[in-house]
Amino acid sequence: MGPRISVRAVFYNQDHILLCKHQDERGFWYITPGGGVEHGETLEDTFHRELMEEIGLKATMGDVLCIRDLISDRSPTPYLPEHFHQIEIFVEGKTPNFINTASKLDPAQIGYEWVPLERLDNILFFPAELVEMFKNREFSTIYQGHKL
């Protein structure tokens, strides 16, 4: 099986970032909204579908901010499936317009919130290794590779 491709939207509002909020035995944890590309979908189709499903949001897809590989065999964790490989494409989200309630939350998702950038160091945020890039809005290197 090949890598799964995921599109993740990054929205900033002043000094806040929009994150999906999840909860499990670790407590609360956060990720940028988005998800996997389905067969026959473009990246932009996925961007729009995932935002409607997870947040009830319409927006404009901007440029690619960065890309990273997530390979569970290189950094084993009980929260990722064995042999899981995902290529995550983080894109800028523009002109968010909340029009609906979320229609298809992920199993552990309990909502979303605008999180102050200064809090990213103090919450369980994924990808943790890219916190500084997200906090500083500094995406000078597009390909991030796989980081432990």
Short mmCIF file of the C-alpha atoms (twelve columns), coordinates in Angstrom:
data_MODEL
# 
_entry.id   MODEL 
# 
loop_
_atom_site.group_PDB 
_atom_site.id 
_atom_site.type_symbol 
_atom_site.label_atom_id 
_atom_site.label_alt_id 
_atom_site.label_comp_id 
_atom_site.label_asym_id 
_atom_site.label_seq_id 
_atom_site.Cartn_x 
_atom_site.Cartn_y 
_atom_site.Cartn_z 
_atom_site.pdbx_PDB_model_num 
ATOM 1   C CA . MET A 1   0.000   0.000  0.000  1 
ATOM 2   C CA . GLY A 2   1.328   3.446  -0.909 1 
ATOM 3   C CA . PRO A 3   1.398   6.561  1.219  1 
ATOM 4   C CA . ARG A 4   -1.835  8.300  2.141  1 
ATOM 5   C CA . ILE A 5   -2.005  11.940 1.025  1 
ATOM 6   C CA . SER A 6   -3.514  14.453 3.423  1 
ATOM 7   C CA . VAL A 7   -4.379  18.134 2.956  1 
ATOM 8   C CA . ARG A 8   -4.220  20.254 6.128  1 
ATOM 9   C CA . ALA A 9   -5.531  23.833 6.273  1 
ATOM 10  C CA . VAL A 10  -3.698  26.534 8.229  1 
ATOM 11  C CA . PHE A 11  -5.789  29.554 9.230  1 
ATOM 12  C CA . TYR A 12  -4.431  32.501 11.197 1 
ATOM 13  C CA . ASN A 13  -6.500  35.266 12.778 1 
ATOM 14  C CA . GLN A 14  -4.225  37.878 14.329 1 
ATOM 15  C CA . ASP A 15  -2.225  35.898 16.928 1 
ATOM 16  C CA . HIS A 16  -4.412  32.749 16.821 1 
ATOM 17  C CA . ILE A 17  -4.472  29.566 14.742 1 
ATOM 18  C CA . LEU A 18  -7.597  27.507 13.993 1 
ATOM 19  C CA . LEU A 19  -7.246  23.932 15.279 1 
ATOM 20  C CA . CYS A 20  -9.451  20.877 15.529 1 
ATOM 21  C CA . LYS A 21  -9.755  19.773 19.150 1 
ATOM 22  C CA . HIS A 22  -9.679  16.075 20.013 1 
ATOM 23  C CA . GLN A 23  -9.870  14.095 23.222 1 
ATOM 24  C CA . ASP A 24  -8.739  10.614 24.186 1 
ATOM 25  C CA . GLU A 25  -6.879  8.980  27.082 1 
ATOM 26  C CA . ARG A 26  -4.046  11.518 26.619 1 
ATOM 27  C CA . GLY A 27  -6.476  14.358 27.276 1 
ATOM 28  C CA . PHE A 28  -7.034  17.187 24.798 1 
ATOM 29  C CA . TRP A 29  -4.906  17.336 21.647 1 
ATOM 30  C CA . TYR A 30  -4.981  19.536 18.559 1 
ATOM 31  C CA . ILE A 31  -4.307  19.363 14.824 1 
ATOM 32  C CA . THR A 32  -4.929  21.622 11.873 1 
ATOM 33  C CA . PRO A 33  -8.179  20.805 10.038 1 
ATOM 34  C CA . GLY A 34  -7.958  18.484 7.073  1 
ATOM 35  C CA . GLY A 35  -7.718  14.881 6.029  1 
ATOM 36  C CA . GLY A 36  -7.085  12.308 3.371  1 
ATOM 37  C CA . VAL A 37  -7.507  12.742 -0.367 1 
ATOM 38  C CA . GLU A 38  -10.107 10.360 -1.772 1 
ATOM 39  C CA . HIS A 39  -9.763  8.654  -5.141 1 
ATOM 40  C CA . GLY A 40  -10.567 11.104 -7.949 1 
ATOM 41  C CA . GLU A 41  -10.360 14.183 -5.693 1 
ATOM 42  C CA . THR A 42  -8.046  17.102 -6.288 1 
ATOM 43  C CA . LEU A 43  -6.168  18.641 -3.371 1 
ATOM 44  C CA . GLU A 44  -8.562  21.587 -3.534 1 
ATOM 45  C CA . ASP A 45  -11.612 19.271 -3.489 1 
ATOM 46  C CA . THR A 46  -10.215 17.646 -0.355 1 
ATOM 47  C CA . PHE A 47  -9.530  21.029 1.246  1 
ATOM 48  C CA . HIS A 48  -13.175 22.087 0.795  1 
ATOM 49  C CA . ARG A 49  -14.730 18.737 1.777  1 
ATOM 50  C CA . GLU A 50  -12.658 18.343 4.933  1 
ATOM 51  C CA . LEU A 51  -13.374 21.900 6.111  1 
ATOM 52  C CA . MET A 52  -17.110 21.360 5.723  1 
ATOM 53  C CA . GLU A 53  -16.977 17.976 7.474  1 
ATOM 54  C CA . GLU A 54  -14.807 19.011 10.427 1 
ATOM 55  C CA . ILE A 55  -15.723 22.682 10.944 1 
ATOM 56  C CA . GLY A 56  -18.661 23.689 8.716  1 
ATOM 57  C CA . LEU A 57  -16.395 26.213 7.027  1 
ATOM 58  C CA . LYS A 58  -16.071 27.555 3.489  1 
ATOM 59  C CA . ALA A 59  -12.765 29.155 2.582  1 
ATOM 60  C CA . THR A 60  -10.300 29.825 -0.183 1 
ATOM 61  C CA . MET A 61  -7.313  27.529 -0.571 1 
ATOM 62  C CA . GLY A 62  -4.037  29.430 -0.668 1 
ATOM 63  C CA . ASP A 63  -0.493  28.342 -1.376 1 
ATOM 64  C CA . VAL A 64  1.346   25.312 -0.029 1 
ATOM 65  C CA . LEU A 65  3.139   26.252 3.201  1 
ATOM 66  C CA . CYS A 66  5.018   23.009 3.795  1 
ATOM 67  C CA . ILE A 67  4.978   19.251 3.211  1 
ATOM 68  C CA . ARG A 68  6.033   16.534 5.605  1 
ATOM 69  C CA . ASP A 69  6.221   12.755 5.698  1 
ATOM 70  C CA . LEU A 70  4.734   10.885 8.633  1 
ATOM 71  C CA . ILE A 71  6.109   7.331  8.734  1 
ATOM 72  C CA . SER A 72  5.056   5.236  11.729 1 
ATOM 73  C CA . ASP A 73  7.754   2.579  11.169 1 
ATOM 74  C CA . ARG A 74  10.417  5.259  11.712 1 
ATOM 75  C CA . SER A 75  8.864   6.648  14.869 1 
ATOM 76  C CA . PRO A 76  6.706   3.954  16.458 1 
ATOM 77  C CA . THR A 77  3.798   5.284  18.494 1 
ATOM 78  C CA . PRO A 78  0.744   3.545  19.884 1 
ATOM 79  C CA . TYR A 79  -1.458  6.210  18.273 1 
ATOM 80  C CA . LEU A 80  -0.532  5.482  14.659 1 
ATOM 81  C CA . PRO A 81  -1.309  2.279  12.768 1 
ATOM 82  C CA . GLU A 82  1.588   -0.042 12.010 1 
ATOM 83  C CA . HIS A 83  3.192   0.647  8.600  1 
ATOM 84  C CA . PHE A 84  1.309   3.963  8.324  1 
ATOM 85  C CA . HIS A 85  2.817   6.465  5.862  1 
ATOM 86  C CA . GLN A 86  1.127   9.793  5.246  1 
ATOM 87  C CA . ILE A 87  2.280   12.743 3.191  1 
ATOM 88  C CA . GLU A 88  0.827   15.886 4.736  1 
ATOM 89  C CA . ILE A 89  0.438   18.987 2.594  1 
ATOM 90  C CA . PHE A 90  -0.172  22.069 4.741  1 
ATOM 91  C CA . VAL A 91  -1.879  24.848 2.782  1 
ATOM 92  C CA . GLU A 92  -2.821  28.389 3.661  1 
ATOM 93  C CA . GLY A 93  -6.518  28.923 4.299  1 
ATOM 94  C CA . LYS A 94  -7.988  32.312 3.399  1 
ATOM 95  C CA . THR A 95  -11.286 34.143 3.968  1 
ATOM 96  C CA . PRO A 96  -12.885 31.653 6.365  1 
ATOM 97  C CA . ASN A 97  -16.670 31.781 6.475  1 
ATOM 98  C CA . PHE A 98  -18.411 29.621 9.098  1 
ATOM 99  C CA . ILE A 99  -21.692 28.626 7.450  1 
ATOM 100 C CA . ASN A 100 -22.748 25.357 8.989  1 
ATOM 101 C CA . THR A 101 -22.124 22.944 11.817 1 
ATOM 102 C CA . ALA A 102 -19.544 20.228 11.310 1 
ATOM 103 C CA . SER A 103 -21.134 17.315 9.470  1 
ATOM 104 C CA . LYS A 104 -18.630 14.483 9.923  1 
ATOM 105 C CA . LEU A 105 -16.281 14.818 12.884 1 
ATOM 106 C CA . ASP A 106 -13.354 12.441 13.172 1 
ATOM 107 C CA . PRO A 107 -13.933 9.834  15.925 1 
ATOM 108 C CA . ALA A 108 -11.883 11.641 18.610 1 
ATOM 109 C CA . GLN A 109 -12.769 15.182 17.465 1 
ATOM 110 C CA . ILE A 110 -14.873 17.187 19.908 1 
ATOM 111 C CA . GLY A 111 -14.833 20.523 18.101 1 
ATOM 112 C CA . TYR A 112 -12.464 23.284 17.054 1 
ATOM 113 C CA . GLU A 113 -11.083 26.480 18.515 1 
ATOM 114 C CA . TRP A 114 -8.907  29.485 17.785 1 
ATOM 115 C CA . VAL A 115 -5.781  28.796 19.856 1 
ATOM 116 C CA . PRO A 116 -3.343  31.602 20.734 1 
ATOM 117 C CA . LEU A 117 -0.025  30.954 18.985 1 
ATOM 118 C CA . GLU A 118 1.809   31.439 22.290 1 
ATOM 119 C CA . ARG A 119 -0.024  28.353 23.666 1 
ATOM 120 C CA . LEU A 120 1.274   25.943 21.004 1 
ATOM 121 C CA . ASP A 121 4.249   25.064 23.227 1 
ATOM 122 C CA . ASN A 122 1.933   24.170 26.114 1 
ATOM 123 C CA . ILE A 123 -0.669  21.975 24.420 1 
ATOM 124 C CA . LEU A 124 -0.507  18.563 22.780 1 
ATOM 125 C CA . PHE A 125 -0.254  19.772 19.161 1 
ATOM 126 C CA . PHE A 126 0.604   17.690 16.130 1 
ATOM 127 C CA . PRO A 127 2.955   17.934 14.370 1 
ATOM 128 C CA . ALA A 128 4.889   18.875 17.525 1 
ATOM 129 C CA . GLU A 129 8.189   19.079 15.643 1 
ATOM 130 C CA . LEU A 130 6.821   21.967 13.556 1 
ATOM 131 C CA . VAL A 131 5.477   24.106 16.425 1 
ATOM 132 C CA . GLU A 132 8.054   26.875 15.915 1 
ATOM 133 C CA . MET A 133 7.209   27.152 12.219 1 
ATOM 134 C CA . PHE A 134 3.501   27.486 12.984 1 
ATOM 135 C CA . LYS A 135 4.072   29.922 15.863 1 
ATOM 136 C CA . ASN A 136 6.349   32.161 13.798 1 
ATOM 137 C CA . ARG A 137 4.418   31.711 10.539 1 
ATOM 138 C CA . GLU A 138 7.781   30.963 8.993  1 
ATOM 139 C CA . PHE A 139 7.640   28.349 6.225  1 
ATOM 140 C CA . SER A 140 10.888  29.093 4.397  1 
ATOM 141 C CA . THR A 141 11.592  25.399 3.749  1 
ATOM 142 C CA . ILE A 142 8.658   23.735 2.044  1 
ATOM 143 C CA . TYR A 143 9.736   20.088 2.331  1 
ATOM 144 C CA . GLN A 144 10.102  19.099 5.976  1 
ATOM 145 C CA . GLY A 145 10.766  15.399 5.380  1 
ATOM 146 C CA . HIS A 146 10.262  12.964 8.252  1 
ATOM 147 C CA . LYS A 147 11.301  14.181 11.676 1 
ATOM 148 C CA . LEU A 148 11.328  12.312 14.952 1 
# 
